[in-house]
PDB file of C-alpha atoms in Angstrom:
ATOM      1  CA  MET A   1      30.775  -2.582 -34.194  1.00  0.00           C
ATOM      2  CA  ASN A   2      30.482  -3.906 -37.749  1.00  0.00           C
ATOM      3  CA  SER A   3      27.311  -4.023 -39.890  1.00  0.00           C
ATOM      4  CA  THR A   4      26.738  -7.706 -39.163  1.00  0.00           C
ATOM      5  CA  SER A   5      26.850  -6.967 -35.441  1.00  0.00           C
ATOM      6  CA  LEU A   6      24.525  -4.039 -35.842  1.00  0.00           C
ATOM      7  CA  THR A   7      22.098  -6.142 -37.753  1.00  0.00           C
ATOM      8  CA  THR A   8      22.135  -8.826 -35.154  1.00  0.00           C
ATOM      9  CA  THR A   9      21.745  -6.258 -32.355  1.00  0.00           C
ATOM     10  CA  ARG A  10      18.737  -4.752 -34.207  1.00  0.00           C
ATOM     11  CA  ARG A  11      17.118  -8.129 -34.595  1.00  0.00           C
ATOM     12  CA  GLY A  12      17.672  -8.937 -30.951  1.00  0.00           C
ATOM     13  CA  PHE A  13      16.138  -5.682 -29.935  1.00  0.00           C
ATOM     14  CA  LEU A  14      13.080  -6.139 -32.165  1.00  0.00           C
ATOM     15  CA  ALA A  15      12.657  -9.726 -30.827  1.00  0.00           C
ATOM     16  CA  GLY A  16      12.787  -8.365 -27.330  1.00  0.00           C
ATOM     17  CA  MET A  17      10.167  -5.577 -28.084  1.00  0.00           C
ATOM     18  CA  ALA A  18       7.924  -8.292 -29.542  1.00  0.00           C
ATOM     19  CA  ALA A  19       8.311 -10.476 -26.412  1.00  0.00           C
ATOM     20  CA  LEU A  20       7.505  -7.431 -24.183  1.00  0.00           C
ATOM     21  CA  THR A  21       4.437  -6.608 -26.250  1.00  0.00           C
ATOM     22  CA  ALA A  22       3.295 -10.138 -26.012  1.00  0.00           C
ATOM     23  CA  ALA A  23       3.779 -10.236 -22.374  1.00  0.00           C
ATOM     24  CA  CYS A  24       1.736  -7.004 -21.999  1.00  0.00           C
ATOM     25  CA  ALA A  25      -1.039  -8.698 -23.951  1.00  0.00           C
ATOM     26  CA  THR A  26      -1.339 -11.388 -21.318  1.00  0.00           C
ATOM     27  CA  THR A  27      -2.377  -8.731 -18.785  1.00  0.00           C
ATOM     28  CA  SER A  28      -6.139  -8.208 -18.817  1.00  0.00           C
ATOM     29  CA  ARG A  29      -7.123  -4.845 -20.121  1.00  0.00           C
ATOM     30  CA  ASN A  30      -9.660  -4.841 -17.384  1.00  0.00           C
ATOM     31  CA  ALA A  31      -7.362  -5.518 -14.595  1.00  0.00           C
ATOM     32  CA  PRO A  32      -7.711  -3.297 -11.612  1.00  0.00           C
ATOM     33  CA  ASP A  33      -5.290  -0.525 -10.990  1.00  0.00           C
ATOM     34  CA  PRO A  34      -2.461  -1.757  -8.845  1.00  0.00           C
ATOM     35  CA  ARG A  35      -3.021   1.007  -6.348  1.00  0.00           C
ATOM     36  CA  ALA A  36      -5.629   3.606  -5.774  1.00  0.00           C
ATOM     37  CA  PRO A  37      -4.744   7.243  -6.468  1.00  0.00           C
ATOM     38  CA  HIS A  38      -3.395   8.586  -3.316  1.00  0.00           C
ATOM     39  CA  VAL A  39      -2.034  11.808  -1.707  1.00  0.00           C
ATOM     40  CA  ASP A  40       1.599  11.960  -0.649  1.00  0.00           C
ATOM     41  CA  ALA A  41       1.792  11.776   3.052  1.00  0.00           C
ATOM     42  CA  ARG A  42       4.910  14.009   2.999  1.00  0.00           C
ATOM     43  CA  ASP A  43       3.015  16.754   1.251  1.00  0.00           C
ATOM     44  CA  PRO A  44      -0.798  16.388   0.783  1.00  0.00           C
ATOM     45  CA  ARG A  45      -0.736  18.836  -2.108  1.00  0.00           C
ATOM     46  CA  VAL A  46       0.769  16.106  -4.401  1.00  0.00           C
ATOM     47  CA  GLY A  47      -1.238  13.088  -5.572  1.00  0.00           C
ATOM     48  CA  THR A  48      -0.278  10.111  -7.566  1.00  0.00           C
ATOM     49  CA  PHE A  49      -2.268   8.097 -10.162  1.00  0.00           C
ATOM     50  CA  VAL A  50      -1.003   4.726 -11.426  1.00  0.00           C
ATOM     51  CA  SER A  51      -2.577   3.043 -14.475  1.00  0.00           C
ATOM     52  CA  SER A  52      -3.244  -0.646 -14.726  1.00  0.00           C
ATOM     53  CA  PRO A  53      -0.478  -2.938 -15.966  1.00  0.00           C
ATOM     54  CA  TRP A  54      -2.400  -3.040 -19.287  1.00  0.00           C
ATOM     55  CA  GLY A  55      -1.404   0.629 -19.454  1.00  0.00           C
ATOM     56  CA  PHE A  56       2.211  -0.075 -18.451  1.00  0.00           C
ATOM     57  CA  SER A  57       1.621   0.925 -14.670  1.00  0.00           C
ATOM     58  CA  THR A  58       2.268   4.481 -15.728  1.00  0.00           C
ATOM     59  CA  SER A  59       2.472   7.196 -13.067  1.00  0.00           C
ATOM     60  CA  SER A  60       0.907  10.554 -13.511  1.00  0.00           C
ATOM     61  CA  TYR A  61       0.703  13.302 -10.860  1.00  0.00           C
ATOM     62  CA  TRP A  62      -1.262  16.329  -9.678  1.00  0.00           C
ATOM     63  CA  ILE A  63      -0.248  19.215  -7.682  1.00  0.00           C
ATOM     64  CA  GLU A  64      -3.020  20.932  -5.739  1.00  0.00           C
ATOM     65  CA  GLY A  65      -3.065  24.770  -5.667  1.00  0.00           C
ATOM     66  CA  PRO A  66      -5.256  27.217  -3.932  1.00  0.00           C
ATOM     67  CA  THR A  67      -7.822  27.266  -6.832  1.00  0.00           C
ATOM     68  CA  GLY A  68      -7.033  24.353  -9.101  1.00  0.00           C
ATOM     69  CA  LEU A  69      -4.697  21.536 -10.149  1.00  0.00           C
ATOM     70  CA  ILE A  70      -1.626  21.099 -12.333  1.00  0.00           C
ATOM     71  CA  LEU A  71      -1.302  17.579 -13.816  1.00  0.00           C
ATOM     72  CA  LEU A  72       2.026  15.957 -14.879  1.00  0.00           C
ATOM     73  CA  ASP A  73       1.792  13.694 -17.965  1.00  0.00           C
ATOM     74  CA  ALA A  74      -1.373  12.538 -19.735  1.00  0.00           C
ATOM     75  CA  GLN A  75      -1.288   8.779 -19.472  1.00  0.00           C
ATOM     76  CA  PHE A  76      -1.157   5.994 -22.199  1.00  0.00           C
ATOM     77  CA  LEU A  77      -4.750   5.116 -22.671  1.00  0.00           C
ATOM     78  CA  PRO A  78      -7.583   7.598 -23.040  1.00  0.00           C
ATOM     79  CA  SER A  79      -9.609   5.688 -20.480  1.00  0.00           C
ATOM     80  CA  ALA A  80      -6.739   6.022 -17.891  1.00  0.00           C
ATOM     81  CA  ALA A  81      -6.480   9.786 -18.716  1.00  0.00           C
ATOM     82  CA  GLU A  82     -10.127  10.056 -18.094  1.00  0.00           C
ATOM     83  CA  ARG A  83      -9.954   8.219 -14.826  1.00  0.00           C
ATOM     84  CA  PHE A  84      -6.860  10.211 -13.761  1.00  0.00           C
ATOM     85  CA  VAL A  85      -8.385  13.652 -14.144  1.00  0.00           C
ATOM     86  CA  THR A  86     -11.738  12.525 -12.686  1.00  0.00           C
ATOM     87  CA  LEU A  87     -10.197  11.161  -9.547  1.00  0.00           C
ATOM     88  CA  ALA A  88      -7.766  13.963  -9.091  1.00  0.00           C
ATOM     89  CA  GLU A  89     -10.662  16.478  -9.201  1.00  0.00           C
ATOM     90  CA  SER A  90     -12.803  14.163  -6.966  1.00  0.00           C
ATOM     91  CA  VAL A  91     -10.064  13.837  -4.285  1.00  0.00           C
ATOM     92  CA  THR A  92      -9.234  17.589  -4.232  1.00  0.00           C
ATOM     93  CA  GLY A  93     -12.572  19.100  -5.077  1.00  0.00           C
ATOM     94  CA  LYS A  94     -10.720  21.401  -7.575  1.00  0.00           C
ATOM     95  CA  ARG A  95     -10.617  21.499 -11.386  1.00  0.00           C
ATOM     96  CA  ALA A  96      -7.550  20.507 -13.377  1.00  0.00           C
ATOM     97  CA  GLU A  97      -6.413  23.616 -15.221  1.00  0.00           C
ATOM     98  CA  LEU A  98      -3.060  22.713 -16.837  1.00  0.00           C
ATOM     99  CA  ALA A  99      -1.196  19.481 -17.696  1.00  0.00           C
ATOM    100  CA  ILE A 100       2.458  19.237 -18.707  1.00  0.00           C
ATOM    101  CA  VAL A 101       3.825  16.502 -20.987  1.00  0.00           C
ATOM    102  CA  LEU A 102       7.382  15.653 -19.859  1.00  0.00           C
ATOM    103  CA  HIS A 103       8.778  13.831 -22.965  1.00  0.00           C
ATOM    104  CA  ALA A 104       7.804  12.235 -26.259  1.00  0.00           C
ATOM    105  CA  ASN A 105       6.438   8.726 -25.517  1.00  0.00           C
ATOM    106  CA  PRO A 106       2.812   7.559 -25.890  1.00  0.00           C
ATOM    107  CA  ASP A 107       2.408   6.866 -22.100  1.00  0.00           C
ATOM    108  CA  LYS A 108       2.989  10.615 -21.614  1.00  0.00           C
ATOM    109  CA  TYR A 109       0.982  12.139 -24.489  1.00  0.00           C
ATOM    110  CA  ASN A 110      -1.794   9.717 -25.626  1.00  0.00           C
ATOM    111  CA  GLY A 111      -4.286  11.279 -23.172  1.00  0.00           C
ATOM    112  CA  VAL A 112      -3.755  14.835 -24.559  1.00  0.00           C
ATOM    113  CA  GLY A 113      -7.124  14.863 -26.344  1.00  0.00           C
ATOM    114  CA  THR A 114      -8.986  13.370 -23.384  1.00  0.00           C
ATOM    115  CA  LEU A 115      -7.673  16.067 -21.025  1.00  0.00           C
ATOM    116  CA  ARG A 116      -8.286  18.847 -23.467  1.00  0.00           C
ATOM    117  CA  ARG A 117     -11.938  17.789 -23.884  1.00  0.00           C
ATOM    118  CA  ARG A 118     -12.078  18.010 -20.098  1.00  0.00           C
ATOM    119  CA  GLY A 119     -11.051  21.660 -20.386  1.00  0.00           C
ATOM    120  CA  VAL A 120      -7.449  21.168 -19.391  1.00  0.00           C
ATOM    121  CA  ARG A 121      -4.766  23.112 -21.148  1.00  0.00           C
ATOM    122  CA  VAL A 122      -2.038  20.668 -22.165  1.00  0.00           C
ATOM    123  CA  VAL A 123       1.487  21.978 -22.851  1.00  0.00           C
ATOM    124  CA  SER A 124       5.099  20.930 -23.403  1.00  0.00           C
ATOM    125  CA  ALA A 125       8.412  22.287 -24.689  1.00  0.00           C
ATOM    126  CA  ARG A 126       8.892  22.913 -28.467  1.00  0.00           C
ATOM    127  CA  GLN A 127      11.581  20.141 -28.567  1.00  0.00           C
ATOM    128  CA  VAL A 128       9.290  17.552 -27.080  1.00  0.00           C
ATOM    129  CA  VAL A 129       6.259  18.489 -29.194  1.00  0.00           C
ATOM    130  CA  GLY A 130       8.454  18.417 -32.263  1.00  0.00           C
ATOM    131  CA  ARG A 131       9.546  14.793 -31.622  1.00  0.00           C
ATOM    132  CA  ILE A 132       6.005  13.410 -30.922  1.00  0.00           C
ATOM    133  CA  PRO A 133       4.693  12.951 -34.540  1.00  0.00           C
ATOM    134  CA  GLU A 134       7.620  10.674 -35.437  1.00  0.00           C
ATOM    135  CA  ILE A 135       7.297   8.689 -32.252  1.00  0.00           C
ATOM    136  CA  ASP A 136       3.534   8.413 -32.741  1.00  0.00           C
ATOM    137  CA  ARG A 137       3.944   7.006 -36.324  1.00  0.00           C
ATOM    138  CA  GLU A 138       6.297   4.438 -35.142  1.00  0.00           C
ATOM    139  CA  ARG A 139       4.455   3.271 -31.999  1.00  0.00           C
ATOM    140  CA  ARG A 140       0.999   3.407 -33.669  1.00  0.00           C
ATOM    141  CA  VAL A 141       2.030   0.523 -36.003  1.00  0.00           C
ATOM    142  CA  PHE A 142       2.260  -2.114 -33.194  1.00  0.00           C
ATOM    143  CA  LEU A 143       0.094  -0.491 -30.461  1.00  0.00           C
ATOM    144  CA  ALA A 144      -3.080   1.031 -32.045  1.00  0.00           C
ATOM    145  CA  GLU A 145      -4.734  -2.261 -33.195  1.00  0.00           C
ATOM    146  CA  ARG A 146      -3.707  -4.046 -29.938  1.00  0.00           C
ATOM    147  CA  TYR A 147      -5.239  -1.478 -27.717  1.00  0.00           C
ATOM    148  CA  ALA A 148      -8.302  -0.590 -29.944  1.00  0.00           C
ATOM    149  CA  PRO A 149     -10.718   0.853 -29.290  1.00  0.00           C
ATOM    150  CA  ASP A 150      -8.916   2.241 -26.226  1.00  0.00           C
ATOM    151  CA  TYR A 151      -6.268   4.116 -28.240  1.00  0.00           C
ATOM    152  CA  PRO A 152      -6.461   7.604 -29.803  1.00  0.00           C
ATOM    153  CA  ASP A 153      -7.560   7.363 -33.386  1.00  0.00           C
ATOM    154  CA  HIS A 154      -5.550  10.442 -34.288  1.00  0.00           C
ATOM    155  CA  LEU A 155      -2.685  12.358 -32.739  1.00  0.00           C
ATOM    156  CA  GLU A 156      -3.326  15.514 -30.702  1.00  0.00           C
ATOM    157  CA  LEU A 157      -0.249  17.479 -29.850  1.00  0.00           C
ATOM    158  CA  PRO A 158       0.272  19.491 -26.771  1.00  0.00           C
ATOM    159  CA  GLU A 159       0.486  23.290 -27.024  1.00  0.00           C
ATOM    160  CA  VAL A 160       4.033  24.665 -27.136  1.00  0.00           C
ATOM    161  CA  PHE A 161       4.957  26.826 -24.146  1.00  0.00           C
ATOM    162  CA  GLY A 162       8.444  27.664 -25.489  1.00  0.00           C
ATOM    163  CA  ASP A 163      11.922  26.181 -26.038  1.00  0.00           C
ATOM    164  CA  ALA A 164      13.635  27.169 -22.749  1.00  0.00           C
ATOM    165  CA  THR A 165      13.155  26.811 -19.100  1.00  0.00           C
ATOM    166  CA  THR A 166      10.208  28.881 -17.932  1.00  0.00           C
ATOM    167  CA  THR A 167       7.609  29.186 -15.202  1.00  0.00           C
ATOM    168  CA  LEU A 168       4.024  28.139 -15.733  1.00  0.00           C
ATOM    169  CA  THR A 169       1.121  29.298 -13.637  1.00  0.00           C
ATOM    170  CA  ALA A 170      -2.324  27.694 -13.053  1.00  0.00           C
ATOM    171  CA  GLY A 171      -4.646  26.949 -10.123  1.00  0.00           C
ATOM    172  CA  GLY A 172      -2.860  29.519  -7.984  1.00  0.00           C
ATOM    173  CA  LEU A 173       0.409  27.599  -8.392  1.00  0.00           C
ATOM    174  CA  THR A 174       3.598  28.561 -10.195  1.00  0.00           C
ATOM    175  CA  VAL A 175       5.995  25.669 -11.210  1.00  0.00           C
ATOM    176  CA  THR A 176       9.265  25.807 -13.106  1.00  0.00           C
ATOM    177  CA  ALA A 177       9.375  23.778 -16.229  1.00  0.00           C
ATOM    178  CA  HIS A 178      13.036  22.926 -16.951  1.00  0.00           C
ATOM    179  CA  VAL A 179      13.759  22.156 -20.594  1.00  0.00           C
ATOM    180  CA  LEU A 180      16.576  19.702 -20.751  1.00  0.00           C
ATOM    181  CA  GLY A 181      18.379  17.845 -23.468  1.00  0.00           C
ATOM    182  CA  PRO A 182      18.510  14.127 -24.473  1.00  0.00           C
ATOM    183  CA  GLY A 183      18.203  11.285 -21.982  1.00  0.00           C
ATOM    184  CA  CYS A 184      15.668   8.518 -22.394  1.00  0.00           C
ATOM    185  CA  SER A 185      14.246  10.649 -25.270  1.00  0.00           C
ATOM    186  CA  ASN A 186      15.625  13.444 -27.401  1.00  0.00           C
ATOM    187  CA  ALA A 187      14.426  16.218 -25.022  1.00  0.00           C
ATOM    188  CA  HIS A 188      12.707  16.468 -21.613  1.00  0.00           C
ATOM    189  CA  VAL A 189      10.780  18.698 -19.413  1.00  0.00           C
ATOM    190  CA  VAL A 190      11.457  18.284 -15.629  1.00  0.00           C
ATOM    191  CA  VAL A 191       8.988  20.112 -13.472  1.00  0.00           C
ATOM    192  CA  GLU A 192      10.050  21.567 -10.081  1.00  0.00           C
ATOM    193  CA  HIS A 193       7.931  22.902  -7.388  1.00  0.00           C
ATOM    194  CA  GLU A 194       8.934  23.704  -3.766  1.00  0.00           C
ATOM    195  CA  GLY A 195      11.379  20.844  -3.451  1.00  0.00           C
ATOM    196  CA  HIS A 196       9.407  18.355  -5.573  1.00  0.00           C
ATOM    197  CA  VAL A 197      10.750  17.205  -8.977  1.00  0.00           C
ATOM    198  CA  PHE A 198       8.811  15.328 -11.680  1.00  0.00           C
ATOM    199  CA  PRO A 199      11.417  13.875 -14.102  1.00  0.00           C
ATOM    200  CA  GLY A 200       9.270  11.536 -16.050  1.00  0.00           C
ATOM    201  CA  ASP A 201      11.049   8.394 -17.192  1.00  0.00           C
ATOM    202  CA  LEU A 202      14.513   9.974 -16.524  1.00  0.00           C
ATOM    203  CA  VAL A 203      14.032   8.250 -13.173  1.00  0.00           C
ATOM    204  CA  ALA A 204      12.436   4.844 -12.581  1.00  0.00           C
ATOM    205  CA  SER A 205      11.882   3.393  -9.106  1.00  0.00           C
ATOM    206  CA  HIS A 206      11.740  -0.431  -8.838  1.00  0.00           C
ATOM    207  CA  ASN A 207      11.333  -0.573 -12.585  1.00  0.00           C
ATOM    208  CA  HIS A 208      13.662  -1.056 -15.623  1.00  0.00           C
ATOM    209  CA  SER A 209      14.498   2.197 -17.321  1.00  0.00           C
ATOM    210  CA  TRP A 210      13.170   2.840 -20.926  1.00  0.00           C
ATOM    211  CA  LEU A 211      16.247   2.630 -23.145  1.00  0.00           C
ATOM    212  CA  LYS A 212      14.948   2.577 -26.703  1.00  0.00           C
ATOM    213  CA  GLU A 213      15.840   6.186 -27.608  1.00  0.00           C
ATOM    214  CA  ALA A 214      18.419   6.462 -24.823  1.00  0.00           C
ATOM    215  CA  ASP A 215      21.388   8.887 -25.101  1.00  0.00           C
ATOM    216  CA  LEU A 216      23.264   7.459 -22.104  1.00  0.00           C
ATOM    217  CA  ASP A 217      25.894  10.168 -21.807  1.00  0.00           C
ATOM    218  CA  GLY A 218      23.078  12.821 -22.079  1.00  0.00           C
ATOM    219  CA  TRP A 219      21.023  10.920 -19.590  1.00  0.00           C
ATOM    220  CA  LEU A 220      23.858  11.083 -16.978  1.00  0.00           C
ATOM    221  CA  ALA A 221      24.136  14.711 -17.545  1.00  0.00           C
ATOM    222  CA  ARG A 222      20.332  15.086 -17.057  1.00  0.00           C
ATOM    223  CA  LEU A 223      20.651  13.222 -13.689  1.00  0.00           C
ATOM    224  CA  ASP A 224      23.398  15.679 -12.682  1.00  0.00           C
ATOM    225  CA  GLU A 225      21.095  18.553 -13.584  1.00  0.00           C
ATOM    226  CA  ILE A 226      18.259  17.158 -11.538  1.00  0.00           C
ATOM    227  CA  ARG A 227      20.631  16.523  -8.571  1.00  0.00           C
ATOM    228  CA  ALA A 228      21.691  20.237  -8.816  1.00  0.00           C
ATOM    229  CA  LEU A 229      18.050  21.219  -8.099  1.00  0.00           C
ATOM    230  CA  ARG A 230      18.576  19.607  -4.671  1.00  0.00           C
ATOM    231  CA  PRO A 231      15.181  17.976  -4.618  1.00  0.00           C
ATOM    232  CA  ARG A 232      13.617  16.687  -1.405  1.00  0.00           C
ATOM    233  CA  PHE A 233      10.896  14.637  -3.178  1.00  0.00           C
ATOM    234  CA  VAL A 234      11.252  12.714  -6.448  1.00  0.00           C
ATOM    235  CA  HIS A 235       8.242  11.545  -8.439  1.00  0.00           C
ATOM    236  CA  PRO A 236       9.338   9.014 -11.120  1.00  0.00           C
ATOM    237  CA  GLY A 237       7.703   7.970 -14.333  1.00  0.00           C
ATOM    238  CA  ARG A 238       7.144   4.539 -12.896  1.00  0.00           C
ATOM    239  CA  GLY A 239       7.401   3.011  -9.433  1.00  0.00           C
ATOM    240  CA  PRO A 240       7.143   4.394  -5.905  1.00  0.00           C
ATOM    241  CA  ASN A 241       7.835   7.994  -5.062  1.00  0.00           C
ATOM    242  CA  GLY A 242      11.005   8.687  -3.079  1.00  0.00           C
ATOM    243  CA  GLY A 243      13.712  11.211  -2.200  1.00  0.00           C
ATOM    244  CA  PRO A 244      16.979  12.262  -3.781  1.00  0.00           C
ATOM    245  CA  GLU A 245      18.259   8.709  -3.415  1.00  0.00           C
ATOM    246  CA  LEU A 246      16.244   7.745  -6.409  1.00  0.00           C
TER     247      LEU A 246
END
């Protein structure tokens, strides 16, 4: 592809992003959540929270342990993060102890400060945390004013748990945090627990995948790695939960 084609492609991409942002703006910021938080009928230990369309219908999850909760992703808007943790604790009667950010996009990390102020330890892999400041600077330019005052006024980073696959324990639960390479971002954490996998935006259900930072060859490799885990339940970054068919 020559430089003229690259310039045209970039202009087309930016125009498309502008159109997407404008479309999101037509959704009322006070619109009700599209579905109430619910417990997975296949395994009542797992619950799903979906933000309103104003927050990009972002899915976050909790896993209920004997003594507390592990949360997956921290939501896009601080108000959604607050509602997420409040309802997870209300539904289960247990306190959220740990949250894991799965990759570097604002709908995964913007709620870090909100969760931390609720007493939740928020962690991610070194590769993911290292990428967040650059992504935040770029996204803040066109998101912060649009979503003000419901947008973090400063960046709060997750704590680094390490740079390789490890186990994390909280709430009487132990989960495996697989540290994977590039896909829809430069690095990913995929959480696995007793046949459940939480891949973030590596998997989208009934939604278009996020392609802006995509490394497509790497992404296909990530999907092969997830398949190799032989999951029974798949909990995507957006859209309905499903099984390995997702």
